Amino acid sequence: MNQPAPRRVAVLVSGHGSNLEALLAAGPGYGFEVALVASDRPGVRALEVAAAAGVATAVVDFAAHAGDRARFDLVLRDVVAACRPDAVCLAGFMRILGPGFVGAFGARIVNTHPSLLPAFRGAHAVRDAIAYGVKLTGCTIHLVDEQVDHGPVLLQAAVEVGQDDDEASLHERIKALEHRLLPEAVALVAHGRVRLDGRRAHLT
Ligand code: GRF
């Protein structure tokens, strides 16, 4: 019997790429392949991870589009669309995407955020959670809309904040959860197994 073709996933990165590594490792088991890795900056480790795995890479350098966010969105949109993705995954991608990008891929863009949304949106979620003194935080895997860290929640998991945690130790435990949940959520989206009822995502 022929296996169905794996679903195609484009992954956007900005840095270290541990979530990309998790996607590459789990993809075959979930029936998807990473078809493209695109970065908003050159020289990041995530691009090396992609190249080592034999995955096509692209750099759409945000700095080269200085001041023209809308143009950056459209260039990135075209690069990603060219790989005909079933899902787009933001895996440590540190840019806010505007309507030019988000509108092109509908409810097929997945982001991972290192807090239990709607708490601690933004770029310093782990630091902010420690400073606030919460005893539980975690990660949220959600669909992307045009507001920051806002779209419908797909999966969440919690970790306890220890008395002695600092940003690095807590983030490390949160990342371990992200590495498990992000491939699962990407597979659900890529296989069309998410049905939206307003903000509520029903996973089938
Ligand atoms: C993740 O914790 C993600 O939620 C946050 O940045 C981190 C990226 O890690 N936005 P990596 O580049 O996947 O290792």
PDB file of C-alpha atoms in Angstrom, residues 16-177:
ATOM      1  CA  HIS A  16      18.687  28.772  18.248  1.00  0.00           C
ATOM      2  CA  GLY A  17      16.373  26.314  16.555  1.00  0.00           C
ATOM      3  CA  SER A  18      15.645  23.750  19.259  1.00  0.00           C
ATOM      4  CA  ASN A  19      11.967  23.750  18.304  1.00  0.00           C
ATOM      5  CA  LEU A  20      13.000  23.252  14.683  1.00  0.00           C
ATOM      6  CA  GLU A  21      15.027  20.226  15.802  1.00  0.00           C
ATOM      7  CA  ALA A  22      11.930  18.851  17.538  1.00  0.00           C
ATOM      8  CA  LEU A  23       9.866  19.347  14.372  1.00  0.00           C
ATOM      9  CA  LEU A  24      12.489  17.642  12.226  1.00  0.00           C
ATOM     10  CA  ALA A  25      12.672  14.687  14.610  1.00  0.00           C
ATOM     11  CA  ALA A  26       8.919  14.232  15.083  1.00  0.00           C
ATOM     12  CA  GLY A  27       7.712  15.086  11.570  1.00  0.00           C
ATOM     13  CA  PRO A  28       7.949  11.609  10.013  1.00  0.00           C
ATOM     14  CA  GLY A  29       5.958  10.071  12.865  1.00  0.00           C
ATOM     15  CA  TYR A  30       3.273  12.722  12.464  1.00  0.00           C
ATOM     16  CA  GLY A  31       3.104  12.545   8.677  1.00  0.00           C
ATOM     17  CA  PHE A  32       4.697  15.885   7.850  1.00  0.00           C
ATOM     18  CA  GLU A  33       8.025  17.080   6.507  1.00  0.00           C
ATOM     19  CA  VAL A  34       9.807  20.386   6.988  1.00  0.00           C
ATOM     20  CA  ALA A  35       9.915  21.675   3.420  1.00  0.00           C
ATOM     21  CA  LEU A  36      11.515  25.061   4.097  1.00  0.00           C
ATOM     22  CA  VAL A  37      13.212  26.930   6.926  1.00  0.00           C
ATOM     23  CA  ALA A  38      13.150  30.711   6.581  1.00  0.00           C
ATOM     24  CA  SER A  39      14.929  33.126   8.906  1.00  0.00           C
ATOM     25  CA  ASP A  40      14.555  36.879   9.361  1.00  0.00           C
ATOM     26  CA  ARG A  41      18.300  37.174   9.969  1.00  0.00           C
ATOM     27  CA  PRO A  42      21.416  35.528   8.552  1.00  0.00           C
ATOM     28  CA  GLY A  43      23.904  33.446  10.500  1.00  0.00           C
ATOM     29  CA  VAL A  44      21.603  31.932  13.117  1.00  0.00           C
ATOM     30  CA  ARG A  45      22.063  28.394  14.443  1.00  0.00           C
ATOM     31  CA  ALA A  46      18.606  27.337  13.237  1.00  0.00           C
ATOM     32  CA  LEU A  47      19.774  27.744   9.623  1.00  0.00           C
ATOM     33  CA  GLU A  48      22.679  25.385  10.345  1.00  0.00           C
ATOM     34  CA  VAL A  49      20.258  22.869  11.836  1.00  0.00           C
ATOM     35  CA  ALA A  50      18.150  23.050   8.666  1.00  0.00           C
ATOM     36  CA  ALA A  51      21.122  22.726   6.337  1.00  0.00           C
ATOM     37  CA  ALA A  52      22.462  19.741   8.301  1.00  0.00           C
ATOM     38  CA  ALA A  53      19.068  18.066   7.868  1.00  0.00           C
ATOM     39  CA  GLY A  54      19.123  18.742   4.131  1.00  0.00           C
ATOM     40  CA  VAL A  55      16.177  21.160   4.282  1.00  0.00           C
ATOM     41  CA  ALA A  56      15.954  24.157   1.933  1.00  0.00           C
ATOM     42  CA  THR A  57      16.674  27.465   3.658  1.00  0.00           C
ATOM     43  CA  ALA A  58      15.927  31.102   2.938  1.00  0.00           C
ATOM     44  CA  VAL A  59      16.877  34.349   4.633  1.00  0.00           C
ATOM     45  CA  VAL A  60      14.523  37.298   4.352  1.00  0.00           C
ATOM     46  CA  ASP A  61      16.656  39.794   6.213  1.00  0.00           C
ATOM     47  CA  PHE A  62      14.476  42.126   8.243  1.00  0.00           C
ATOM     48  CA  ALA A  63      17.340  44.592   8.558  1.00  0.00           C
ATOM     49  CA  ALA A  64      17.505  44.901   4.771  1.00  0.00           C
ATOM     50  CA  HIS A  65      13.857  46.022   4.753  1.00  0.00           C
ATOM     51  CA  ALA A  66      14.475  48.588   7.489  1.00  0.00           C
ATOM     52  CA  GLY A  67      11.370  50.579   8.150  1.00  0.00           C
ATOM     53  CA  ASP A  68       9.209  48.794   5.602  1.00  0.00           C
ATOM     54  CA  ARG A  69       7.440  46.114   7.596  1.00  0.00           C
ATOM     55  CA  ALA A  70       4.688  45.679   5.003  1.00  0.00           C
ATOM     56  CA  ARG A  71       7.236  44.996   2.284  1.00  0.00           C
ATOM     57  CA  PHE A  72       9.050  42.481   4.530  1.00  0.00           C
ATOM     58  CA  ASP A  73       5.729  40.665   5.065  1.00  0.00           C
ATOM     59  CA  LEU A  74       5.104  40.376   1.345  1.00  0.00           C
ATOM     60  CA  VAL A  75       8.598  39.187   0.474  1.00  0.00           C
ATOM     61  CA  LEU A  76       8.433  36.567   3.219  1.00  0.00           C
ATOM     62  CA  ARG A  77       4.931  35.584   2.098  1.00  0.00           C
ATOM     63  CA  ASP A  78       6.155  34.926  -1.426  1.00  0.00           C
ATOM     64  CA  VAL A  79       9.146  32.876  -0.239  1.00  0.00           C
ATOM     65  CA  VAL A  80       6.943  30.743   2.005  1.00  0.00           C
ATOM     66  CA  ALA A  81       4.087  30.378  -0.502  1.00  0.00           C
ATOM     67  CA  ALA A  82       6.532  29.107  -3.116  1.00  0.00           C
ATOM     68  CA  CYS A  83       7.040  25.932  -1.057  1.00  0.00           C
ATOM     69  CA  ARG A  84       3.252  25.254  -1.049  1.00  0.00           C
ATOM     70  CA  PRO A  85       2.989  24.593   2.696  1.00  0.00           C
ATOM     71  CA  ASP A  86       0.057  22.853   4.374  1.00  0.00           C
ATOM     72  CA  ALA A  87       1.070  24.604   7.595  1.00  0.00           C
ATOM     73  CA  VAL A  88       3.438  27.406   8.586  1.00  0.00           C
ATOM     74  CA  CYS A  89       5.162  27.147  11.960  1.00  0.00           C
ATOM     75  CA  LEU A  90       6.754  30.014  13.861  1.00  0.00           C
ATOM     76  CA  ALA A  91       9.447  28.315  15.930  1.00  0.00           C
ATOM     77  CA  GLY A  92      11.211  31.038  17.870  1.00  0.00           C
ATOM     78  CA  PHE A  93      10.457  33.587  15.146  1.00  0.00           C
ATOM     79  CA  MET A  94      10.829  36.975  16.801  1.00  0.00           C
ATOM     80  CA  ARG A  95       9.036  39.277  14.321  1.00  0.00           C
ATOM     81  CA  ILE A  96       5.453  40.386  14.365  1.00  0.00           C
ATOM     82  CA  LEU A  97       3.752  39.361  11.137  1.00  0.00           C
ATOM     83  CA  GLY A  98       1.254  41.747   9.591  1.00  0.00           C
ATOM     84  CA  PRO A  99      -1.815  41.210   7.429  1.00  0.00           C
ATOM     85  CA  GLY A 100       0.223  40.806   4.237  1.00  0.00           C
ATOM     86  CA  PHE A 101       1.601  37.537   5.600  1.00  0.00           C
ATOM     87  CA  VAL A 102      -1.128  36.353   7.965  1.00  0.00           C
ATOM     88  CA  GLY A 103      -3.887  36.893   5.403  1.00  0.00           C
ATOM     89  CA  ALA A 104      -2.150  34.657   2.886  1.00  0.00           C
ATOM     90  CA  PHE A 105      -2.142  31.537   5.079  1.00  0.00           C
ATOM     91  CA  GLY A 106      -5.397  31.861   7.003  1.00  0.00           C
ATOM     92  CA  ALA A 107      -5.708  29.620  10.049  1.00  0.00           C
ATOM     93  CA  ARG A 108      -2.683  27.551   9.071  1.00  0.00           C
ATOM     94  CA  ILE A 109       0.008  29.493  10.965  1.00  0.00           C
ATOM     95  CA  VAL A 110       1.072  28.011  14.322  1.00  0.00           C
ATOM     96  CA  ASN A 111       3.145  29.787  16.974  1.00  0.00           C
ATOM     97  CA  THR A 112       4.693  28.627  20.212  1.00  0.00           C
ATOM     98  CA  HIS A 113       4.863  31.023  23.120  1.00  0.00           C
ATOM     99  CA  PRO A 114       6.616  30.363  26.453  1.00  0.00           C
ATOM    100  CA  SER A 115       3.774  31.234  28.830  1.00  0.00           C
ATOM    101  CA  LEU A 116       0.208  30.225  29.539  1.00  0.00           C
ATOM    102  CA  LEU A 117      -1.569  32.793  27.375  1.00  0.00           C
ATOM    103  CA  PRO A 118      -3.223  35.188  27.826  1.00  0.00           C
ATOM    104  CA  ALA A 119      -0.686  35.791  30.607  1.00  0.00           C
ATOM    105  CA  PHE A 120       2.697  37.266  29.714  1.00  0.00           C
ATOM    106  CA  ARG A 121       2.478  38.101  26.046  1.00  0.00           C
ATOM    107  CA  GLY A 122       5.508  39.558  24.329  1.00  0.00           C
ATOM    108  CA  ALA A 123       9.188  38.879  23.946  1.00  0.00           C
ATOM    109  CA  HIS A 124      10.089  38.406  27.655  1.00  0.00           C
ATOM    110  CA  ALA A 125       7.416  36.001  28.797  1.00  0.00           C
ATOM    111  CA  VAL A 126       9.659  33.821  30.981  1.00  0.00           C
ATOM    112  CA  ARG A 127      11.342  36.765  32.696  1.00  0.00           C
ATOM    113  CA  ASP A 128       7.969  38.469  33.207  1.00  0.00           C
ATOM    114  CA  ALA A 129       6.442  35.343  34.764  1.00  0.00           C
ATOM    115  CA  ILE A 130       9.291  35.091  37.293  1.00  0.00           C
ATOM    116  CA  ALA A 131       9.083  38.797  38.098  1.00  0.00           C
ATOM    117  CA  TYR A 132       5.330  38.539  38.656  1.00  0.00           C
ATOM    118  CA  GLY A 133       5.849  35.670  41.053  1.00  0.00           C
ATOM    119  CA  VAL A 134       3.493  33.131  39.465  1.00  0.00           C
ATOM    120  CA  LYS A 135       3.837  29.561  40.719  1.00  0.00           C
ATOM    121  CA  LEU A 136       2.760  28.014  37.412  1.00  0.00           C
ATOM    122  CA  THR A 137       3.637  28.972  33.885  1.00  0.00           C
ATOM    123  CA  GLY A 138       4.134  26.930  30.722  1.00  0.00           C
ATOM    124  CA  CYS A 139       3.757  27.062  26.994  1.00  0.00           C
ATOM    125  CA  THR A 140       0.943  27.812  24.605  1.00  0.00           C
ATOM    126  CA  ILE A 141       0.733  26.589  21.033  1.00  0.00           C
ATOM    127  CA  HIS A 142      -1.737  28.755  19.147  1.00  0.00           C
ATOM    128  CA  LEU A 143      -2.911  29.834  15.746  1.00  0.00           C
ATOM    129  CA  VAL A 144      -1.589  33.186  14.603  1.00  0.00           C
ATOM    130  CA  ASP A 145      -3.864  36.118  13.926  1.00  0.00           C
ATOM    131  CA  GLU A 146      -3.010  39.762  13.408  1.00  0.00           C
ATOM    132  CA  GLN A 147      -2.551  40.504  17.116  1.00  0.00           C
ATOM    133  CA  VAL A 148       0.557  39.519  19.038  1.00  0.00           C
ATOM    134  CA  ASP A 149       0.378  36.190  20.936  1.00  0.00           C
ATOM    135  CA  HIS A 150      -3.388  36.222  20.566  1.00  0.00           C
ATOM    136  CA  GLY A 151      -4.926  33.666  18.171  1.00  0.00           C
ATOM    137  CA  PRO A 152      -6.964  30.573  19.140  1.00  0.00           C
ATOM    138  CA  VAL A 153      -5.231  28.215  21.557  1.00  0.00           C
ATOM    139  CA  LEU A 154      -4.441  24.727  20.253  1.00  0.00           C
ATOM    140  CA  LEU A 155      -2.452  23.121  23.094  1.00  0.00           C
ATOM    141  CA  GLN A 156      -1.065  24.197  26.454  1.00  0.00           C
ATOM    142  CA  ALA A 157       1.025  22.602  29.167  1.00  0.00           C
ATOM    143  CA  ALA A 158       2.121  23.877  32.570  1.00  0.00           C
ATOM    144  CA  VAL A 159       5.331  23.801  34.598  1.00  0.00           C
ATOM    145  CA  GLU A 160       5.833  24.804  38.202  1.00  0.00           C
ATOM    146  CA  VAL A 161       8.080  27.774  38.896  1.00  0.00           C
ATOM    147  CA  GLY A 162      10.642  26.737  41.489  1.00  0.00           C
ATOM    148  CA  GLN A 163      11.893  28.977  44.268  1.00  0.00           C
ATOM    149  CA  ASP A 164      15.378  28.939  42.754  1.00  0.00           C
ATOM    150  CA  ASP A 165      14.441  29.202  39.091  1.00  0.00           C
ATOM    151  CA  ASP A 166      16.052  31.866  36.982  1.00  0.00           C
ATOM    152  CA  GLU A 167      15.049  32.748  33.437  1.00  0.00           C
ATOM    153  CA  ALA A 168      17.396  30.183  31.886  1.00  0.00           C
ATOM    154  CA  SER A 169      16.424  27.223  34.067  1.00  0.00           C
ATOM    155  CA  LEU A 170      12.707  27.904  33.740  1.00  0.00           C
ATOM    156  CA  HIS A 171      12.902  28.481  29.992  1.00  0.00           C
ATOM    157  CA  GLU A 172      14.720  25.189  29.581  1.00  0.00           C
ATOM    158  CA  ARG A 173      11.839  23.269  31.216  1.00  0.00           C
ATOM    159  CA  ILE A 174       9.285  25.216  29.180  1.00  0.00           C
ATOM    160  CA  LYS A 175      11.164  24.398  25.995  1.00  0.00           C
ATOM    161  CA  ALA A 176      11.000  20.688  26.817  1.00  0.00           C
ATOM    162  CA  LEU A 177       7.202  21.036  26.767  1.00  0.00           C
TER     163      LEU A 177
END
